[in-house]
């Protein structure tokens, strides 16, 4: 390794340790601030407060060392950053209550720290991605015509990679390039682009120049998004990717979100609207106010789905006329166009048979076809609950099954929030445009 490369490596290491130290200092100050706002009182002496704060700095130091901070990752998703911050805050809380007696102000300090730490980590992650785009990681890629798509994928803006492709795919040219450009940090090589002996020379050159050699796997186009690389013994294999909702932590977050939001709707909006719906439906049509239908949910299991009745009880459905079908009574048309007929489904969400944002809801006779479509995307089972809304309806994309698969593979807390906001905006526009005439 030449002197210039050694200096670059030393500067990079110094920046890393300086960044980690400043982050630890900021998070320690946030923790002390949370303690000061909630636990400290005016009758405590300054020396007692300083000793108390010093003792309670130990948990934050231990927790941040045990749980790596992914805020400085180019590829970490926001929900992963939030999950890491919440795990760190939970570890701090456990350690704090291990060395202190339980008290309500201390619990409040831990909750406040969880919120503040999450916001701080999200800000750091956003800043780091912006910084990475201005200070790209320099690299070299060795690939053939069949794997040139990998170069385009690696050069996405969020990764902050600046790649150069060699004109001649040889170890000699690579060594000359690395000598001329000592700022190069990594080499990306497709083994199929080189003969075995040439590949060994490339690996030797990378070791000699002190750069990281990354191997690009052979392209598996149909399965690339559904697979992940992992090491089993001395063999690197492609195995089914671990999806976000396979994590118990993520499933718990989603379930808690469903419970909180469904309770909020059922305790505020639903009682008032249920009375209005009862009066209007009974005046305009004989029969029950609610309708219960058997629908398919997770793994094809059936459940009773509740909705407000929108059609005359004896009327046969006419799919040709749509909303102009005479089977609808006036208030039923309003419920259908505004989608307020779905409000009782929040009861199903609270019971656990549905979720607020999930897969498309379907009748049992439609499920076998849906299951066959899932297998085309290498999804062996239907592991999503039926949702009041879905990514397909919120984004108004073509192909509901493809949208369900995309949502399942890319789930995140903030994705759920975004879908809810998009769906609400769509419903407000539709209601304002069409349904006012049916009230």
Tab-separated table of C-alpha atoms in Angstrom:
chain	number	residue	atom	x	y	z
A	1	UNK	CA	0.000	0.000	0.000
A	2	UNK	CA	1.518	3.362	-1.009
A	3	UNK	CA	1.833	6.376	1.254
A	4	UNK	CA	-1.062	8.256	-0.368
A	5	UNK	CA	-3.396	5.281	0.128
A	6	UNK	CA	-2.294	4.988	3.776
A	7	UNK	CA	-3.033	8.682	4.369
A	8	UNK	CA	-6.494	8.353	2.825
A	9	UNK	CA	-7.219	5.288	4.973
A	10	UNK	CA	-6.043	7.106	8.110
A	11	UNK	CA	-8.227	10.135	7.346
A	12	UNK	CA	-11.215	7.862	6.739
A	13	UNK	CA	-10.658	6.060	10.061
A	14	UNK	CA	-10.259	9.377	11.878
A	15	UNK	CA	-13.515	10.691	10.399
A	16	UNK	CA	-15.297	7.493	11.442
A	17	UNK	CA	-14.157	7.656	15.077
A	18	UNK	CA	-14.801	11.402	15.275
A	19	UNK	CA	-18.314	10.901	13.910
A	20	UNK	CA	-19.051	8.068	16.360
A	21	UNK	CA	-17.684	10.067	19.307
A	22	UNK	CA	-19.723	13.162	18.457
A	23	UNK	CA	-22.849	11.038	18.029
A	24	UNK	CA	-22.320	9.425	21.443
A	25	UNK	CA	-21.818	12.875	22.984
A	26	UNK	CA	-25.015	14.232	21.394
A	27	UNK	CA	-27.076	11.205	22.488
A	28	UNK	CA	-25.648	11.427	26.012
A	29	UNK	CA	-26.661	15.105	26.149
A	30	UNK	CA	-30.153	14.189	24.914
A	31	UNK	CA	-30.444	11.587	27.691
A	32	UNK	CA	-29.203	14.049	30.340
A	33	UNK	CA	-31.684	16.622	29.035
A	34	UNK	CA	-34.570	14.141	29.324
A	35	UNK	CA	-33.522	13.315	32.899
A	36	UNK	CA	-33.189	16.995	33.792
A	37	UNK	CA	-36.651	17.838	32.452
A	38	UNK	CA	-38.446	15.015	34.268
A	39	UNK	CA	-36.464	13.791	37.286
A	40	UNK	CA	-34.616	16.800	38.701
A	41	UNK	CA	-36.274	19.010	41.311
A	42	UNK	CA	-35.426	22.378	42.845
A	43	UNK	CA	-34.633	20.980	46.302
A	44	UNK	CA	-31.799	18.788	45.001
A	45	UNK	CA	-28.260	20.051	45.418
A	46	UNK	CA	-26.098	20.604	42.366
A	47	UNK	CA	-23.560	18.002	43.514
A	48	UNK	CA	-26.333	15.400	43.914
A	49	UNK	CA	-27.650	16.136	40.431
A	50	UNK	CA	-24.189	15.835	38.866
A	51	UNK	CA	-23.596	12.489	40.600
A	52	UNK	CA	-27.039	11.231	39.523
A	53	UNK	CA	-26.434	12.256	35.912
A	54	UNK	CA	-22.942	10.707	35.912
A	55	UNK	CA	-24.273	7.353	37.161
A	56	UNK	CA	-27.052	7.335	34.574
A	57	UNK	CA	-24.598	7.991	31.745
A	58	UNK	CA	-23.428	4.381	32.069
A	59	UNK	CA	-26.596	2.878	30.461
A	60	UNK	CA	-26.381	5.091	27.374
A	61	UNK	CA	-22.698	4.222	26.857
A	62	UNK	CA	-23.336	0.480	27.227
A	63	UNK	CA	-26.482	0.466	25.042
A	64	UNK	CA	-24.884	2.378	22.167
A	65	UNK	CA	-21.918	-0.025	22.189
A	66	UNK	CA	-24.111	-3.147	22.276
A	67	UNK	CA	-26.534	-2.033	19.536
A	68	UNK	CA	-24.794	-0.692	16.394
A	69	UNK	CA	-26.020	2.636	15.062
A	70	UNK	CA	-27.269	2.211	11.476
A	71	UNK	CA	-27.976	5.923	10.956
A	72	UNK	CA	-24.674	6.181	9.060
A	73	UNK	CA	-25.623	3.500	6.558
A	74	UNK	CA	-26.115	4.426	2.908
A	75	UNK	CA	-28.690	1.680	2.371
A	76	UNK	CA	-30.607	1.577	5.696
A	77	UNK	CA	-34.327	2.228	5.293
A	78	UNK	CA	-36.062	4.678	7.587
A	79	UNK	CA	-38.069	1.980	9.334
A	80	UNK	CA	-34.798	0.127	10.049
A	81	UNK	CA	-33.302	3.309	11.525
A	82	UNK	CA	-36.420	3.780	13.692
A	83	UNK	CA	-36.317	0.138	14.832
A	84	UNK	CA	-32.635	0.437	15.794
A	85	UNK	CA	-33.297	3.659	17.732
A	86	UNK	CA	-36.207	2.071	19.619
A	87	UNK	CA	-34.091	-0.984	20.484
A	88	UNK	CA	-31.368	1.313	21.828
A	89	UNK	CA	-33.901	3.289	23.890
A	90	UNK	CA	-35.357	0.035	25.251
A	91	UNK	CA	-31.885	-1.189	26.246
A	92	UNK	CA	-31.198	2.138	27.987
A	93	UNK	CA	-34.515	1.898	29.858
A	94	UNK	CA	-33.793	-1.652	31.066
A	95	UNK	CA	-30.325	-0.670	32.303
A	96	UNK	CA	-31.643	2.497	33.958
A	97	UNK	CA	-34.305	0.630	35.929
A	98	UNK	CA	-31.675	-1.958	36.870
A	99	UNK	CA	-29.658	0.685	38.752
A	100	UNK	CA	-32.536	2.948	39.881
A	101	UNK	CA	-35.782	2.408	41.695
A	102	UNK	CA	-38.911	2.620	39.557
A	103	UNK	CA	-40.547	6.032	39.449
A	104	UNK	CA	-43.023	7.721	37.132
A	105	UNK	CA	-40.664	10.655	36.278
A	106	UNK	CA	-37.958	8.155	35.299
A	107	UNK	CA	-40.412	6.270	33.073
A	108	UNK	CA	-41.401	9.581	31.478
A	109	UNK	CA	-37.721	10.361	30.872
A	110	UNK	CA	-37.274	7.012	29.093
A	111	UNK	CA	-40.306	7.618	26.854
A	112	UNK	CA	-39.118	11.140	26.046
A	113	UNK	CA	-35.644	9.789	25.257
A	114	UNK	CA	-37.138	7.178	22.893
A	115	UNK	CA	-38.898	9.893	20.879
A	116	UNK	CA	-35.899	12.251	20.898
A	117	UNK	CA	-33.433	9.494	19.936
A	118	UNK	CA	-35.630	8.368	17.030
A	119	UNK	CA	-35.854	11.921	15.678
A	120	UNK	CA	-32.094	12.410	16.114
A	121	UNK	CA	-31.264	9.168	14.276
A	122	UNK	CA	-33.599	10.047	11.375
A	123	UNK	CA	-31.983	13.484	11.063
A	124	UNK	CA	-28.502	11.917	11.116
A	125	UNK	CA	-29.481	9.373	8.467
A	126	UNK	CA	-30.927	12.060	6.168
A	127	UNK	CA	-27.807	14.186	6.625
A	128	UNK	CA	-25.467	11.253	5.976
A	129	UNK	CA	-27.225	10.311	2.737
A	130	UNK	CA	-26.993	13.925	1.541
A	131	UNK	CA	-23.323	13.997	2.574
A	132	UNK	CA	-22.674	10.726	0.719
A	133	UNK	CA	-24.137	12.162	-2.466
A	134	UNK	CA	-21.684	15.082	-2.281
A	135	UNK	CA	-18.723	12.884	-1.293
A	136	UNK	CA	-19.190	9.733	-3.346
A	137	UNK	CA	-17.367	6.502	-2.565
A	138	UNK	CA	-14.988	5.895	-5.460
A	139	UNK	CA	-14.846	2.409	-6.908
A	140	UNK	CA	-14.007	0.299	-9.954
A	141	UNK	CA	-16.290	-2.290	-11.538
A	142	UNK	CA	-15.184	-5.261	-13.630
A	143	UNK	CA	-18.126	-6.775	-15.487
A	144	UNK	CA	-19.089	-8.170	-18.869
A	145	UNK	CA	-21.961	-7.220	-21.153
A	146	UNK	CA	-24.327	-9.657	-19.414
A	147	UNK	CA	-23.806	-8.063	-15.989
A	148	UNK	CA	-23.554	-4.391	-16.951
A	149	UNK	CA	-26.993	-3.907	-15.324
A	150	UNK	CA	-25.257	-4.389	-11.960
A	151	UNK	CA	-23.218	-1.243	-12.561
A	152	UNK	CA	-26.401	0.753	-13.165
A	153	UNK	CA	-27.993	-0.697	-10.018
A	154	UNK	CA	-24.973	0.163	-7.853
A	155	UNK	CA	-24.896	3.733	-9.128
A	156	UNK	CA	-28.312	4.615	-7.728
A	157	UNK	CA	-28.162	7.995	-5.996
A	158	UNK	CA	-29.005	6.683	-2.521
A	159	UNK	CA	-25.857	4.519	-2.427
A	160	UNK	CA	-23.479	7.387	-3.194
A	161	UNK	CA	-21.181	5.224	-5.355
A	162	UNK	CA	-19.066	6.659	-8.150
A	163	UNK	CA	-17.918	3.751	-10.320
A	164	UNK	CA	-15.410	3.628	-13.162
A	165	UNK	CA	-15.397	0.733	-15.627
A	166	UNK	CA	-12.085	-0.537	-16.989
A	167	UNK	CA	-11.697	-0.594	-20.764
A	168	UNK	CA	-9.574	-3.745	-20.559
A	169	UNK	CA	-10.665	-6.246	-17.914
A	170	UNK	CA	-7.153	-7.201	-16.704
A	171	UNK	CA	-5.309	-7.192	-13.393
A	172	UNK	CA	-2.505	-5.087	-14.919
A	173	UNK	CA	-4.873	-2.293	-15.926
A	174	UNK	CA	-6.579	-2.478	-12.528
A	175	UNK	CA	-3.231	-2.047	-10.758
A	176	UNK	CA	-2.344	0.888	-12.993
A	177	UNK	CA	-5.730	2.501	-12.320
A	178	UNK	CA	-5.439	2.046	-8.543
A	179	UNK	CA	-1.942	3.544	-8.570
A	180	UNK	CA	-3.167	6.537	-10.564
A	181	UNK	CA	-6.312	6.973	-8.408
A	182	UNK	CA	-5.317	6.293	-4.764
A	183	UNK	CA	-8.694	7.594	-3.539
A	184	UNK	CA	-10.389	4.422	-4.856
A	185	UNK	CA	-11.967	2.548	-1.942
A	186	UNK	CA	-13.442	-0.597	-3.478
A	187	UNK	CA	-13.522	-2.888	-6.494
A	188	UNK	CA	-16.694	-4.640	-7.680
A	189	UNK	CA	-15.983	-7.701	-9.792
A	190	UNK	CA	-18.215	-10.212	-11.560
A	191	UNK	CA	-16.412	-13.607	-11.568
A	192	UNK	CA	-18.038	-14.469	-14.912
A	193	UNK	CA	-16.233	-11.528	-16.551
A	194	UNK	CA	-12.737	-13.000	-16.010
A	195	UNK	CA	-10.939	-16.329	-16.391
A	196	UNK	CA	-10.077	-18.066	-13.106
A	197	UNK	CA	-6.351	-17.154	-13.249
A	198	UNK	CA	-7.099	-13.520	-14.084
A	199	UNK	CA	-9.569	-13.337	-11.195
A	200	UNK	CA	-6.872	-14.556	-8.769
A	201	UNK	CA	-4.551	-11.806	-10.047
A	202	UNK	CA	-7.298	-9.204	-9.484
A	203	UNK	CA	-7.779	-10.417	-5.902
A	204	UNK	CA	-4.011	-10.239	-5.285
A	205	UNK	CA	-3.880	-6.705	-6.715
A	206	UNK	CA	-6.691	-5.565	-4.410
A	207	UNK	CA	-4.916	-6.994	-1.349
A	208	UNK	CA	-1.652	-5.336	-2.355
A	209	UNK	CA	-3.313	-1.949	-2.958
A	210	UNK	CA	-5.410	-2.132	0.219
A	211	UNK	CA	-8.844	-1.822	-1.407
A	212	UNK	CA	-11.945	-3.890	-0.704
A	213	UNK	CA	-12.880	-6.529	-3.298
A	214	UNK	CA	-16.643	-7.098	-3.625
A	215	UNK	CA	-17.953	-10.011	-5.682
A	216	UNK	CA	-21.062	-9.561	-7.809
A	217	UNK	CA	-23.220	-12.709	-7.990
A	218	UNK	CA	-24.402	-14.161	-11.268
A	219	UNK	CA	-27.689	-12.552	-12.331
A	220	UNK	CA	-30.860	-14.370	-11.337
A	221	UNK	CA	-33.315	-11.928	-12.893
A	222	UNK	CA	-36.621	-13.420	-11.806
A	223	UNK	CA	-35.563	-14.118	-8.222
A	224	UNK	CA	-33.107	-11.296	-7.470
A	225	UNK	CA	-35.545	-9.359	-5.271
A	226	UNK	CA	-36.833	-12.441	-3.502
A	227	UNK	CA	-33.420	-13.873	-2.559
A	228	UNK	CA	-30.542	-12.874	-0.317
A	229	UNK	CA	-26.959	-14.052	-0.152
A	230	UNK	CA	-25.739	-15.772	2.993
A	231	UNK	CA	-22.789	-17.892	4.008
A	232	UNK	CA	-23.339	-21.500	5.092
A	233	UNK	CA	-20.028	-22.902	6.172
A	234	UNK	CA	-17.601	-22.097	3.356
A	235	UNK	CA	-20.325	-21.905	0.718
A	236	UNK	CA	-22.124	-18.704	-0.319
A	237	UNK	CA	-25.735	-19.490	-1.252
A	238	UNK	CA	-28.852	-17.609	-2.319
A	239	UNK	CA	-31.712	-18.192	0.097
A	240	UNK	CA	-35.202	-16.654	0.461
A	241	UNK	CA	-34.856	-13.077	1.673
A	242	UNK	CA	-35.978	-12.266	5.201
A	243	UNK	CA	-38.913	-9.919	4.791
A	244	UNK	CA	-39.790	-7.082	7.198
A	245	UNK	CA	-43.024	-8.641	8.504
A	246	UNK	CA	-41.236	-11.890	9.348
A	247	UNK	CA	-39.702	-10.003	12.271
A	248	UNK	CA	-41.650	-10.317	15.539
A	249	UNK	CA	-40.699	-6.727	16.388
A	250	UNK	CA	-42.151	-5.365	13.120
A	251	UNK	CA	-45.324	-7.446	13.452
A	252	UNK	CA	-45.766	-6.104	16.993
A	253	UNK	CA	-45.355	-2.511	15.775
A	254	UNK	CA	-47.943	-3.077	13.029
A	255	UNK	CA	-50.406	-4.718	15.428
A	256	UNK	CA	-50.036	-1.937	18.016
A	257	UNK	CA	-50.615	0.645	15.269
A	258	UNK	CA	-53.789	-1.189	14.219
A	259	UNK	CA	-55.090	-1.320	17.804
A	260	UNK	CA	-54.376	2.353	18.556
A	261	UNK	CA	-55.862	3.711	15.306
A	262	UNK	CA	-58.900	1.410	15.345
A	263	UNK	CA	-59.675	2.360	18.959
A	264	UNK	CA	-59.309	6.035	18.009
A	265	UNK	CA	-61.835	5.640	15.169
A	266	UNK	CA	-64.242	3.430	17.143
A	267	UNK	CA	-64.316	5.775	20.140
A	268	UNK	CA	-64.667	9.044	18.197
A	269	UNK	CA	-66.025	8.843	14.634
A	270	UNK	CA	-67.801	5.491	14.614
A	271	UNK	CA	-70.446	6.016	17.385
A	272	UNK	CA	-71.721	9.283	15.886
A	273	UNK	CA	-71.755	8.000	12.317
A	274	UNK	CA	-73.304	4.664	13.338
A	275	UNK	CA	-76.326	6.541	14.749
A	276	UNK	CA	-76.650	8.609	11.559
A	277	UNK	CA	-76.290	5.492	9.391
A	278	UNK	CA	-78.861	3.591	11.467
A	279	UNK	CA	-81.471	6.343	11.070
A	280	UNK	CA	-80.844	6.900	7.332
A	281	UNK	CA	-80.678	3.214	6.387
A	282	UNK	CA	-83.820	2.331	8.347
A	283	UNK	CA	-85.729	5.222	6.754
A	284	UNK	CA	-84.713	4.340	3.192
A	285	UNK	CA	-84.628	0.533	3.241
A	286	UNK	CA	-85.948	-2.346	5.299
A	287	UNK	CA	-83.513	-4.837	6.746
A	288	UNK	CA	-80.381	-4.890	8.924
A	289	UNK	CA	-77.980	-1.958	9.151
A	290	UNK	CA	-74.851	-4.121	9.019
A	291	UNK	CA	-73.895	-6.782	6.492
A	292	UNK	CA	-71.595	-9.696	7.354
A	293	UNK	CA	-69.821	-11.570	4.555
A	294	UNK	CA	-67.306	-14.401	4.595
A	295	UNK	CA	-64.014	-13.123	3.149
A	296	UNK	CA	-60.521	-14.589	2.775
A	297	UNK	CA	-57.642	-13.262	4.836
A	298	UNK	CA	-54.171	-14.455	5.772
A	299	UNK	CA	-53.322	-17.955	4.484
A	300	UNK	CA	-56.795	-18.213	2.933
A	301	UNK	CA	-58.580	-18.354	6.292
A	302	UNK	CA	-62.145	-17.030	6.158
A	303	UNK	CA	-63.540	-14.437	8.549
A	304	UNK	CA	-66.713	-12.371	8.917
A	305	UNK	CA	-66.247	-8.951	7.335
A	306	UNK	CA	-68.641	-6.222	8.521
A	307	UNK	CA	-69.867	-3.300	6.411
A	308	UNK	CA	-72.827	-0.941	6.425
A	309	UNK	CA	-75.588	-2.161	4.113
A	310	UNK	CA	-75.791	-0.033	0.956
A	311	UNK	CA	-78.392	-1.908	-1.154
A	312	UNK	CA	-81.975	-2.951	-0.681
A	313	UNK	CA	-82.018	-6.237	1.175
A	314	UNK	CA	-83.781	-8.239	-1.561
A	315	UNK	CA	-82.089	-6.520	-4.544
A	316	UNK	CA	-79.948	-8.654	-6.839
A	317	UNK	CA	-76.571	-7.097	-7.751
A	318	UNK	CA	-76.118	-5.678	-11.250
A	319	UNK	CA	-72.447	-5.324	-12.183
A	320	UNK	CA	-73.210	-3.629	-15.491
A	321	UNK	CA	-74.851	-0.522	-14.055
A	322	UNK	CA	-72.378	0.045	-11.199
A	323	UNK	CA	-73.323	2.829	-8.815
A	324	UNK	CA	-76.405	3.611	-10.934
A	325	UNK	CA	-77.845	0.188	-10.117
A	326	UNK	CA	-81.430	0.756	-8.814
A	327	UNK	CA	-80.645	-1.736	-6.040
A	328	UNK	CA	-78.798	1.043	-4.176
A	329	UNK	CA	-80.843	3.327	-1.965
A	330	UNK	CA	-79.709	7.022	-1.893
A	331	UNK	CA	-77.783	6.909	1.385
A	332	UNK	CA	-76.242	3.619	0.255
A	333	UNK	CA	-74.816	5.352	-2.814
A	334	UNK	CA	-73.267	7.982	-0.554
A	335	UNK	CA	-71.746	5.274	1.656
A	336	UNK	CA	-70.342	3.436	-1.367
A	337	UNK	CA	-68.828	6.475	-3.080
A	338	UNK	CA	-67.323	7.880	0.125
A	339	UNK	CA	-66.244	4.374	1.279
A	340	UNK	CA	-67.763	5.090	4.701
A	341	UNK	CA	-69.468	1.720	4.359
A	342	UNK	CA	-66.127	0.260	5.497
A	343	UNK	CA	-66.154	1.907	8.950
A	344	UNK	CA	-67.407	-1.284	10.710
A	345	UNK	CA	-64.285	-3.041	9.440
A	346	UNK	CA	-62.355	-1.271	12.202
A	347	UNK	CA	-64.111	-3.734	14.529
A	348	UNK	CA	-62.516	-6.545	12.501
A	349	UNK	CA	-59.147	-4.788	12.840
A	350	UNK	CA	-59.566	-4.601	16.614
A	351	UNK	CA	-60.480	-8.309	16.753
A	352	UNK	CA	-57.352	-9.162	14.728
A	353	UNK	CA	-58.934	-10.670	11.620
A	354	UNK	CA	-58.033	-7.621	9.478
A	355	UNK	CA	-55.453	-4.850	9.384
A	356	UNK	CA	-55.755	-1.194	8.366
A	357	UNK	CA	-53.199	-1.484	5.531
A	358	UNK	CA	-52.841	-4.970	4.108
A	359	UNK	CA	-53.588	-7.081	1.068
A	360	UNK	CA	-56.680	-6.876	-1.099
A	361	UNK	CA	-59.811	-8.330	0.451
A	362	UNK	CA	-61.445	-11.094	-1.608
A	363	UNK	CA	-64.219	-13.642	-1.590
A	364	UNK	CA	-63.321	-17.332	-1.012
A	365	UNK	CA	-63.955	-18.362	-4.643
A	366	UNK	CA	-61.350	-15.804	-5.827
A	367	UNK	CA	-58.589	-17.057	-3.497
A	368	UNK	CA	-57.275	-20.059	-5.557
A	369	UNK	CA	-56.548	-17.764	-8.531
A	370	UNK	CA	-54.897	-15.239	-6.214
A	371	UNK	CA	-52.708	-17.997	-4.721
A	372	UNK	CA	-51.529	-19.050	-8.193
A	373	UNK	CA	-50.657	-15.437	-9.029
A	374	UNK	CA	-48.602	-15.159	-5.822
A	375	UNK	CA	-46.432	-18.115	-6.855
A	376	UNK	CA	-45.410	-16.258	-10.002
A	377	UNK	CA	-43.617	-13.789	-7.689
A	378	UNK	CA	-41.935	-16.567	-5.629
A	379	UNK	CA	-44.278	-16.019	-2.678
A	380	UNK	CA	-45.271	-19.435	-1.353
A	381	UNK	CA	-48.023	-18.332	1.036
A	382	UNK	CA	-50.367	-15.442	1.695
A	383	UNK	CA	-48.856	-13.988	4.883
A	384	UNK	CA	-50.762	-10.694	4.904
A	385	UNK	CA	-54.053	-9.951	6.605
A	386	UNK	CA	-56.770	-8.426	4.473
A	387	UNK	CA	-56.693	-4.652	4.782
A	388	UNK	CA	-59.295	-1.902	4.908
A	389	UNK	CA	-57.036	-0.297	2.309
A	390	UNK	CA	-53.981	-1.504	0.415
A	391	UNK	CA	-51.038	-0.243	-1.593
A	392	UNK	CA	-52.960	-1.053	-4.789
A	393	UNK	CA	-55.926	1.191	-3.906
A	394	UNK	CA	-53.832	4.004	-2.425
A	395	UNK	CA	-51.423	4.278	-5.361
A	396	UNK	CA	-54.037	3.309	-7.989
A	397	UNK	CA	-51.493	1.039	-9.716
A	398	UNK	CA	-52.199	-1.691	-12.248
A	399	UNK	CA	-52.033	-5.270	-10.964
A	400	UNK	CA	-53.370	-5.737	-7.447
A	401	UNK	CA	-51.435	-8.975	-6.784
A	402	UNK	CA	-48.141	-7.390	-7.831
A	403	UNK	CA	-48.907	-4.419	-5.556
A	404	UNK	CA	-49.587	-6.773	-2.616
A	405	UNK	CA	-46.269	-8.559	-3.176
A	406	UNK	CA	-44.396	-5.243	-3.383
A	407	UNK	CA	-45.997	-4.060	-0.140
A	408	UNK	CA	-45.166	-7.334	1.645
A	409	UNK	CA	-41.514	-7.138	0.608
A	410	UNK	CA	-41.105	-3.430	1.357
A	411	UNK	CA	-43.274	-2.979	4.452
A	412	UNK	CA	-42.366	-0.180	6.823
A	413	UNK	CA	-44.146	1.855	9.485
A	414	UNK	CA	-43.818	5.053	7.463
A	415	UNK	CA	-45.020	3.252	4.333
A	416	UNK	CA	-48.249	2.396	6.182
A	417	UNK	CA	-48.667	6.030	7.245
A	418	UNK	CA	-48.058	7.241	3.680
A	419	UNK	CA	-50.595	4.772	2.243
A	420	UNK	CA	-53.221	5.867	4.799
A	421	UNK	CA	-52.682	9.542	3.930
A	422	UNK	CA	-52.799	8.832	0.171
A	423	UNK	CA	-55.980	6.800	0.522
A	424	UNK	CA	-57.632	9.459	2.689
A	425	UNK	CA	-56.746	12.152	0.139
A	426	UNK	CA	-58.170	10.052	-2.701
A	427	UNK	CA	-61.416	9.445	-0.800
A	428	UNK	CA	-61.844	13.135	0.014
A	429	UNK	CA	-61.466	14.064	-3.661
A	430	UNK	CA	-63.933	11.385	-4.766
A	431	UNK	CA	-66.451	12.306	-2.068
A	432	UNK	CA	-66.302	15.997	-2.925
A	433	UNK	CA	-66.720	15.276	-6.635
A	434	UNK	CA	-69.467	12.627	-6.624
A	435	UNK	CA	-71.155	11.753	-3.395
A	436	UNK	CA	-72.600	15.077	-2.286
A	437	UNK	CA	-75.693	14.496	-4.452
A	438	UNK	CA	-76.637	11.317	-2.604
A	439	UNK	CA	-76.744	12.591	0.980
